[in-house]
Amino acid sequence: QALLVESGGGLVQAGGSLRLSCAAPESTFSSHTMGWYRQAPGKERQFVSAISWSGGTTDYADSVKGRFTISRDNAKNMVYLQMNSLKPEDTAVYYCVAGADVRVQEWVRVWGQGTQVTVSS
């Protein structure tokens, strides 16, 4: 059973930073692109960032470019999302995902349970 477990969410003031972590079973981690989605209250789930298996290719939503950085540690089966210069509009539940190409939501194969990020103004 594929299982992604996120951690690191919380409450932070605008301009602050958080780092999200995602632990994945090796069977999932070693064969998939990994990434993050988020869903704010009353809004649709949206793509945030993706990273290839090698870590050599990354992609970001325009709204987070220059502020968020995705990385992965293949030795630990971990994916991270470093979030800097946080804004109130970044408030959402953040989901770790795995799939062939997670930039396309329909191609996401595995979803984590989500972790809440709240940015106060």
PDB file of N, CA and C in Angstrom, residues 33-105:
ATOM      1  N   THR A  33       7.852  10.458 -10.225  1.00  0.00           N
ATOM      2  CA  THR A  33       8.039  11.881  -9.982  1.00  0.00           C
ATOM      3  C   THR A  33       7.274  12.231  -8.719  1.00  0.00           C
ATOM      4  N   MET A  34       7.829  13.119  -7.924  1.00  0.00           N
ATOM      5  CA  MET A  34       7.184  13.534  -6.680  1.00  0.00           C
ATOM      6  C   MET A  34       6.813  15.006  -6.761  1.00  0.00           C
ATOM      7  N   GLY A  35       5.886  15.413  -5.916  1.00  0.00           N
ATOM      8  CA  GLY A  35       5.510  16.820  -5.961  1.00  0.00           C
ATOM      9  C   GLY A  35       4.569  17.213  -4.846  1.00  0.00           C
ATOM     10  N   TRP A  36       4.043  18.438  -4.979  1.00  0.00           N
ATOM     11  CA  TRP A  36       3.130  18.990  -3.990  1.00  0.00           C
ATOM     12  C   TRP A  36       1.963  19.685  -4.677  1.00  0.00           C
ATOM     13  N   TYR A  37       0.790  19.506  -4.096  1.00  0.00           N
ATOM     14  CA  TYR A  37      -0.406  20.241  -4.464  1.00  0.00           C
ATOM     15  C   TYR A  37      -0.902  20.946  -3.212  1.00  0.00           C
ATOM     16  N   ARG A  38      -1.810  21.882  -3.419  1.00  0.00           N
ATOM     17  CA  ARG A  38      -2.440  22.527  -2.267  1.00  0.00           C
ATOM     18  C   ARG A  38      -3.891  22.837  -2.585  1.00  0.00           C
ATOM     19  N   GLN A  39      -4.683  22.943  -1.518  1.00  0.00           N
ATOM     20  CA  GLN A  39      -6.090  23.284  -1.672  1.00  0.00           C
ATOM     21  C   GLN A  39      -6.489  24.250  -0.577  1.00  0.00           C
ATOM     22  N   ALA A  40      -6.873  25.435  -0.991  1.00  0.00           N
ATOM     23  CA  ALA A  40      -7.351  26.445  -0.057  1.00  0.00           C
ATOM     24  C   ALA A  40      -8.857  26.282   0.136  1.00  0.00           C
ATOM     25  N   PRO A  41      -9.391  26.774   1.244  1.00  0.00           N
ATOM     26  CA  PRO A  41     -10.831  26.640   1.494  1.00  0.00           C
ATOM     27  C   PRO A  41     -11.656  27.229   0.367  1.00  0.00           C
ATOM     28  N   GLY A  42     -12.599  26.448  -0.125  1.00  0.00           N
ATOM     29  CA  GLY A  42     -13.493  26.916  -1.176  1.00  0.00           C
ATOM     30  C   GLY A  42     -12.876  26.974  -2.558  1.00  0.00           C
ATOM     31  N   LYS A  43     -11.651  26.479  -2.691  1.00  0.00           N
ATOM     32  CA  LYS A  43     -10.983  26.528  -3.993  1.00  0.00           C
ATOM     33  C   LYS A  43     -10.603  25.130  -4.454  1.00  0.00           C
ATOM     34  N   GLU A  44     -10.323  25.027  -5.751  1.00  0.00           N
ATOM     35  CA  GLU A  44      -9.911  23.743  -6.290  1.00  0.00           C
ATOM     36  C   GLU A  44      -8.458  23.449  -5.917  1.00  0.00           C
ATOM     37  N   ARG A  45      -8.145  22.159  -5.917  1.00  0.00           N
ATOM     38  CA  ARG A  45      -6.779  21.750  -5.662  1.00  0.00           C
ATOM     39  C   ARG A  45      -5.898  22.223  -6.817  1.00  0.00           C
ATOM     40  N   GLN A  46      -4.715  22.735  -6.486  1.00  0.00           N
ATOM     41  CA  GLN A  46      -3.831  23.254  -7.520  1.00  0.00           C
ATOM     42  C   GLN A  46      -2.413  22.731  -7.373  1.00  0.00           C
ATOM     43  N   PHE A  47      -1.745  22.613  -8.504  1.00  0.00           N
ATOM     44  CA  PHE A  47      -0.355  22.179  -8.548  1.00  0.00           C
ATOM     45  C   PHE A  47       0.541  23.236  -7.920  1.00  0.00           C
ATOM     46  N   VAL A  48       1.524  22.797  -7.138  1.00  0.00           N
ATOM     47  CA  VAL A  48       2.497  23.706  -6.539  1.00  0.00           C
ATOM     48  C   VAL A  48       3.882  23.471  -7.109  1.00  0.00           C
ATOM     49  N   SER A  49       4.358  22.217  -7.050  1.00  0.00           N
ATOM     50  CA  SER A  49       5.722  21.961  -7.473  1.00  0.00           C
ATOM     51  C   SER A  49       5.914  20.482  -7.759  1.00  0.00           C
ATOM     52  N   ALA A  50       6.921  20.171  -8.604  1.00  0.00           N
ATOM     53  CA  ALA A  50       7.243  18.802  -8.941  1.00  0.00           C
ATOM     54  C   ALA A  50       8.754  18.651  -9.073  1.00  0.00           C
ATOM     55  N   ILE A  51       9.214  17.410  -8.865  1.00  0.00           N
ATOM     56  CA  ILE A  51      10.643  17.120  -9.004  1.00  0.00           C
ATOM     57  C   ILE A  51      10.794  15.736  -9.614  1.00  0.00           C
ATOM     58  N   SER A  52      11.692  15.629 -10.574  1.00  0.00           N
ATOM     59  CA  SER A  52      11.926  14.359 -11.233  1.00  0.00           C
ATOM     60  C   SER A  52      12.635  13.385 -10.304  1.00  0.00           C
ATOM     61  N   TRP A  53      12.692  12.118 -10.734  1.00  0.00           N
ATOM     62  CA  TRP A  53      13.311  11.092  -9.893  1.00  0.00           C
ATOM     63  C   TRP A  53      14.754  11.451  -9.551  1.00  0.00           C
ATOM     64  N   SER A  54      15.481  11.962 -10.520  1.00  0.00           N
ATOM     65  CA  SER A  54      16.889  12.297 -10.291  1.00  0.00           C
ATOM     66  C   SER A  54      17.067  13.590  -9.517  1.00  0.00           C
ATOM     67  N   GLY A  55      15.996  14.359  -9.468  1.00  0.00           N
ATOM     68  CA  GLY A  55      16.112  15.671  -8.830  1.00  0.00           C
ATOM     69  C   GLY A  55      16.641  16.738  -9.758  1.00  0.00           C
ATOM     70  N   GLY A  56      16.946  16.346 -10.985  1.00  0.00           N
ATOM     71  CA  GLY A  56      17.546  17.287 -11.909  1.00  0.00           C
ATOM     72  C   GLY A  56      16.573  18.236 -12.569  1.00  0.00           C
ATOM     73  N   THR A  57      15.310  17.884 -12.526  1.00  0.00           N
ATOM     74  CA  THR A  57      14.280  18.734 -13.144  1.00  0.00           C
ATOM     75  C   THR A  57      13.233  19.095 -12.107  1.00  0.00           C
ATOM     76  N   THR A  58      12.959  20.367 -11.982  1.00  0.00           N
ATOM     77  CA  THR A  58      11.931  20.842 -11.069  1.00  0.00           C
ATOM     78  C   THR A  58      10.977  21.773 -11.801  1.00  0.00           C
ATOM     79  N   ASP A  59       9.802  21.916 -11.261  1.00  0.00           N
ATOM     80  CA  ASP A  59       8.795  22.779 -11.865  1.00  0.00           C
ATOM     81  C   ASP A  59       7.977  23.423 -10.742  1.00  0.00           C
ATOM     82  N   TYR A  60       7.519  24.627 -10.999  1.00  0.00           N
ATOM     83  CA  TYR A  60       6.780  25.370  -9.981  1.00  0.00           C
ATOM     84  C   TYR A  60       5.602  26.106 -10.593  1.00  0.00           C
ATOM     85  N   ALA A  61       4.568  26.248  -9.806  1.00  0.00           N
ATOM     86  CA  ALA A  61       3.476  27.129 -10.203  1.00  0.00           C
ATOM     87  C   ALA A  61       3.997  28.566 -10.196  1.00  0.00           C
ATOM     88  N   ASP A  62       3.480  29.382 -11.077  1.00  0.00           N
ATOM     89  CA  ASP A  62       3.933  30.774 -11.158  1.00  0.00           C
ATOM     90  C   ASP A  62       3.789  31.494  -9.818  1.00  0.00           C
ATOM     91  N   SER A  63       2.763  31.144  -9.064  1.00  0.00           N
ATOM     92  CA  SER A  63       2.477  31.834  -7.814  1.00  0.00           C
ATOM     93  C   SER A  63       3.515  31.591  -6.727  1.00  0.00           C
ATOM     94  N   VAL A  64       4.349  30.557  -6.896  1.00  0.00           N
ATOM     95  CA  VAL A  64       5.342  30.242  -5.855  1.00  0.00           C
ATOM     96  C   VAL A  64       6.778  30.338  -6.348  1.00  0.00           C
ATOM     97  N   LYS A  65       6.964  30.567  -7.641  1.00  0.00           N
ATOM     98  CA  LYS A  65       8.322  30.653  -8.194  1.00  0.00           C
ATOM     99  C   LYS A  65       9.135  31.725  -7.475  1.00  0.00           C
ATOM    100  N   GLY A  66      10.365  31.360  -7.136  1.00  0.00           N
ATOM    101  CA  GLY A  66      11.244  32.301  -6.454  1.00  0.00           C
ATOM    102  C   GLY A  66      11.083  32.304  -4.949  1.00  0.00           C
ATOM    103  N   ARG A  67      10.027  31.660  -4.456  1.00  0.00           N
ATOM    104  CA  ARG A  67       9.789  31.609  -3.004  1.00  0.00           C
ATOM    105  C   ARG A  67       9.857  30.186  -2.452  1.00  0.00           C
ATOM    106  N   PHE A  68       9.415  29.215  -3.237  1.00  0.00           N
ATOM    107  CA  PHE A  68       9.401  27.827  -2.807  1.00  0.00           C
ATOM    108  C   PHE A  68      10.502  27.056  -3.526  1.00  0.00           C
ATOM    109  N   THR A  69      11.056  26.066  -2.824  1.00  0.00           N
ATOM    110  CA  THR A  69      12.067  25.194  -3.417  1.00  0.00           C
ATOM    111  C   THR A  69      11.765  23.748  -3.059  1.00  0.00           C
ATOM    112  N   ILE A  70      11.670  22.912  -4.082  1.00  0.00           N
ATOM    113  CA  ILE A  70      11.428  21.496  -3.864  1.00  0.00           C
ATOM    114  C   ILE A  70      12.749  20.742  -3.966  1.00  0.00           C
ATOM    115  N   SER A  71      12.880  19.703  -3.148  1.00  0.00           N
ATOM    116  CA  SER A  71      14.082  18.872  -3.201  1.00  0.00           C
ATOM    117  C   SER A  71      13.717  17.457  -2.771  1.00  0.00           C
ATOM    118  N   ARG A  72      14.599  16.535  -3.048  1.00  0.00           N
ATOM    119  CA  ARG A  72      14.364  15.160  -2.628  1.00  0.00           C
ATOM    120  C   ARG A  72      15.675  14.541  -2.185  1.00  0.00           C
ATOM    121  N   ASP A  73      15.571  13.613  -1.251  1.00  0.00           N
ATOM    122  CA  ASP A  73      16.708  12.843  -0.756  1.00  0.00           C
ATOM    123  C   ASP A  73      16.409  11.382  -1.055  1.00  0.00           C
ATOM    124  N   ASN A  74      16.970  10.881  -2.129  1.00  0.00           N
ATOM    125  CA  ASN A  74      16.664   9.519  -2.562  1.00  0.00           C
ATOM    126  C   ASN A  74      17.187   8.474  -1.580  1.00  0.00           C
ATOM    127  N   ALA A  75      18.174   8.796  -0.812  1.00  0.00           N
ATOM    128  CA  ALA A  75      18.693   7.849   0.173  1.00  0.00           C
ATOM    129  C   ALA A  75      17.734   7.670   1.344  1.00  0.00           C
ATOM    130  N   LYS A  76      16.936   8.706   1.592  1.00  0.00           N
ATOM    131  CA  LYS A  76      16.003   8.655   2.726  1.00  0.00           C
ATOM    132  C   LYS A  76      14.553   8.518   2.285  1.00  0.00           C
ATOM    133  N   ASN A  77      14.320   8.506   0.979  1.00  0.00           N
ATOM    134  CA  ASN A  77      12.954   8.449   0.453  1.00  0.00           C
ATOM    135  C   ASN A  77      12.114   9.620   0.968  1.00  0.00           C
ATOM    136  N   MET A  78      12.699  10.791   0.899  1.00  0.00           N
ATOM    137  CA  MET A  78      12.036  11.994   1.410  1.00  0.00           C
ATOM    138  C   MET A  78      11.963  13.063   0.335  1.00  0.00           C
ATOM    139  N   VAL A  79      10.892  13.823   0.381  1.00  0.00           N
ATOM    140  CA  VAL A  79      10.718  14.993  -0.470  1.00  0.00           C
ATOM    141  C   VAL A  79      10.449  16.189   0.443  1.00  0.00           C
ATOM    142  N   TYR A  80      10.992  17.323   0.067  1.00  0.00           N
ATOM    143  CA  TYR A  80      10.847  18.509   0.895  1.00  0.00           C
ATOM    144  C   TYR A  80      10.316  19.683   0.066  1.00  0.00           C
ATOM    145  N   LEU A  81       9.618  20.577   0.736  1.00  0.00           N
ATOM    146  CA  LEU A  81       9.204  21.825   0.118  1.00  0.00           C
ATOM    147  C   LEU A  81       9.572  22.954   1.069  1.00  0.00           C
ATOM    148  N   GLN A  82      10.601  23.687   0.723  1.00  0.00           N
ATOM    149  CA  GLN A  82      11.006  24.846   1.504  1.00  0.00           C
ATOM    150  C   GLN A  82      10.201  26.044   1.029  1.00  0.00           C
ATOM    151  N   MET A  83       9.469  26.649   1.942  1.00  0.00           N
ATOM    152  CA  MET A  83       8.572  27.753   1.600  1.00  0.00           C
ATOM    153  C   MET A  83       9.049  29.012   2.320  1.00  0.00           C
ATOM    154  N   ASN A  84       9.483  29.976   1.557  1.00  0.00           N
ATOM    155  CA  ASN A  84       9.965  31.250   2.109  1.00  0.00           C
ATOM    156  C   ASN A  84       9.041  32.386   1.679  1.00  0.00           C
ATOM    157  N   SER A  85       9.178  33.497   2.350  1.00  0.00           N
ATOM    158  CA  SER A  85       8.377  34.695   2.038  1.00  0.00           C
ATOM    159  C   SER A  85       6.900  34.349   1.916  1.00  0.00           C
ATOM    160  N   LEU A  86       6.426  33.629   2.887  1.00  0.00           N
ATOM    161  CA  LEU A  86       5.037  33.157   2.824  1.00  0.00           C
ATOM    162  C   LEU A  86       4.051  34.307   2.865  1.00  0.00           C
ATOM    163  N   LYS A  87       2.944  34.117   2.148  1.00  0.00           N
ATOM    164  CA  LYS A  87       1.883  35.110   2.059  1.00  0.00           C
ATOM    165  C   LYS A  87       0.581  34.504   2.573  1.00  0.00           C
ATOM    166  N   PRO A  88      -0.348  35.328   3.016  1.00  0.00           N
ATOM    167  CA  PRO A  88      -1.639  34.781   3.471  1.00  0.00           C
ATOM    168  C   PRO A  88      -2.318  33.922   2.404  1.00  0.00           C
ATOM    169  N   GLU A  89      -2.126  34.247   1.142  1.00  0.00           N
ATOM    170  CA  GLU A  89      -2.747  33.456   0.078  1.00  0.00           C
ATOM    171  C   GLU A  89      -2.100  32.089  -0.111  1.00  0.00           C
ATOM    172  N   ASP A  90      -1.012  31.824   0.603  1.00  0.00           N
ATOM    173  CA  ASP A  90      -0.434  30.483   0.592  1.00  0.00           C
ATOM    174  C   ASP A  90      -1.141  29.548   1.570  1.00  0.00           C
ATOM    175  N   THR A  91      -2.040  30.081   2.361  1.00  0.00           N
ATOM    176  CA  THR A  91      -2.782  29.268   3.316  1.00  0.00           C
ATOM    177  C   THR A  91      -3.579  28.197   2.582  1.00  0.00           C
ATOM    178  N   ALA A  92      -3.351  26.945   2.966  1.00  0.00           N
ATOM    179  CA  ALA A  92      -3.998  25.816   2.294  1.00  0.00           C
ATOM    180  C   ALA A  92      -3.591  24.519   2.981  1.00  0.00           C
ATOM    181  N   VAL A  93      -4.255  23.459   2.608  1.00  0.00           N
ATOM    182  CA  VAL A  93      -3.777  22.114   2.943  1.00  0.00           C
ATOM    183  C   VAL A  93      -2.832  21.691   1.823  1.00  0.00           C
ATOM    184  N   TYR A  94      -1.649  21.273   2.191  1.00  0.00           N
ATOM    185  CA  TYR A  94      -0.634  20.880   1.218  1.00  0.00           C
ATOM    186  C   TYR A  94      -0.537  19.358   1.174  1.00  0.00           C
ATOM    187  N   TYR A  95      -0.560  18.826  -0.044  1.00  0.00           N
ATOM    188  CA  TYR A  95      -0.546  17.386  -0.262  1.00  0.00           C
ATOM    189  C   TYR A  95       0.727  16.969  -0.984  1.00  0.00           C
ATOM    190  N   CYS A  96       1.371  15.945  -0.479  1.00  0.00           N
ATOM    191  CA  CYS A  96       2.476  15.308  -1.180  1.00  0.00           C
ATOM    192  C   CYS A  96       1.883  14.317  -2.182  1.00  0.00           C
ATOM    193  N   VAL A  97       2.467  14.270  -3.383  1.00  0.00           N
ATOM    194  CA  VAL A  97       1.920  13.407  -4.422  1.00  0.00           C
ATOM    195  C   VAL A  97       3.030  12.666  -5.150  1.00  0.00           C
ATOM    196  N   ALA A  98       2.644  11.567  -5.793  1.00  0.00           N
ATOM    197  CA  ALA A  98       3.576  10.788  -6.601  1.00  0.00           C
ATOM    198  C   ALA A  98       2.863  10.322  -7.856  1.00  0.00           C
ATOM    199  N   GLY A  99       3.597  10.261  -8.948  1.00  0.00           N
ATOM    200  CA  GLY A  99       3.004   9.817 -10.193  1.00  0.00           C
ATOM    201  C   GLY A  99       3.998   9.883 -11.328  1.00  0.00           C
ATOM    202  N   ALA A 100       3.514   9.534 -12.525  1.00  0.00           N
ATOM    203  CA  ALA A 100       4.380   9.566 -13.699  1.00  0.00           C
ATOM    204  C   ALA A 100       4.756  11.008 -14.050  1.00  0.00           C
ATOM    205  N   ASP A 101       3.797  11.902 -13.957  1.00  0.00           N
ATOM    206  CA  ASP A 101       4.031  13.324 -14.180  1.00  0.00           C
ATOM    207  C   ASP A 101       3.012  14.077 -13.337  1.00  0.00           C
ATOM    208  N   VAL A 102       3.405  14.464 -12.152  1.00  0.00           N
ATOM    209  CA  VAL A 102       2.442  15.033 -11.196  1.00  0.00           C
ATOM    210  C   VAL A 102       2.012  16.448 -11.553  1.00  0.00           C
ATOM    211  N   ARG A 103       2.593  17.025 -12.585  1.00  0.00           N
ATOM    212  CA  ARG A 103       2.132  18.350 -13.020  1.00  0.00           C
ATOM    213  C   ARG A 103       0.711  18.286 -13.582  1.00  0.00           C
ATOM    214  N   VAL A 104       0.306  17.088 -13.969  1.00  0.00           N
ATOM    215  CA  VAL A 104      -1.056  16.864 -14.442  1.00  0.00           C
ATOM    216  C   VAL A 104      -1.807  16.113 -13.358  1.00  0.00           C
ATOM    217  N   GLN A 105      -2.828  16.749 -12.805  1.00  0.00           N
ATOM    218  CA  GLN A 105      -3.496  16.158 -11.652  1.00  0.00           C
ATOM    219  C   GLN A 105      -4.055  14.771 -11.949  1.00  0.00           C
TER     220      GLN A 105
END
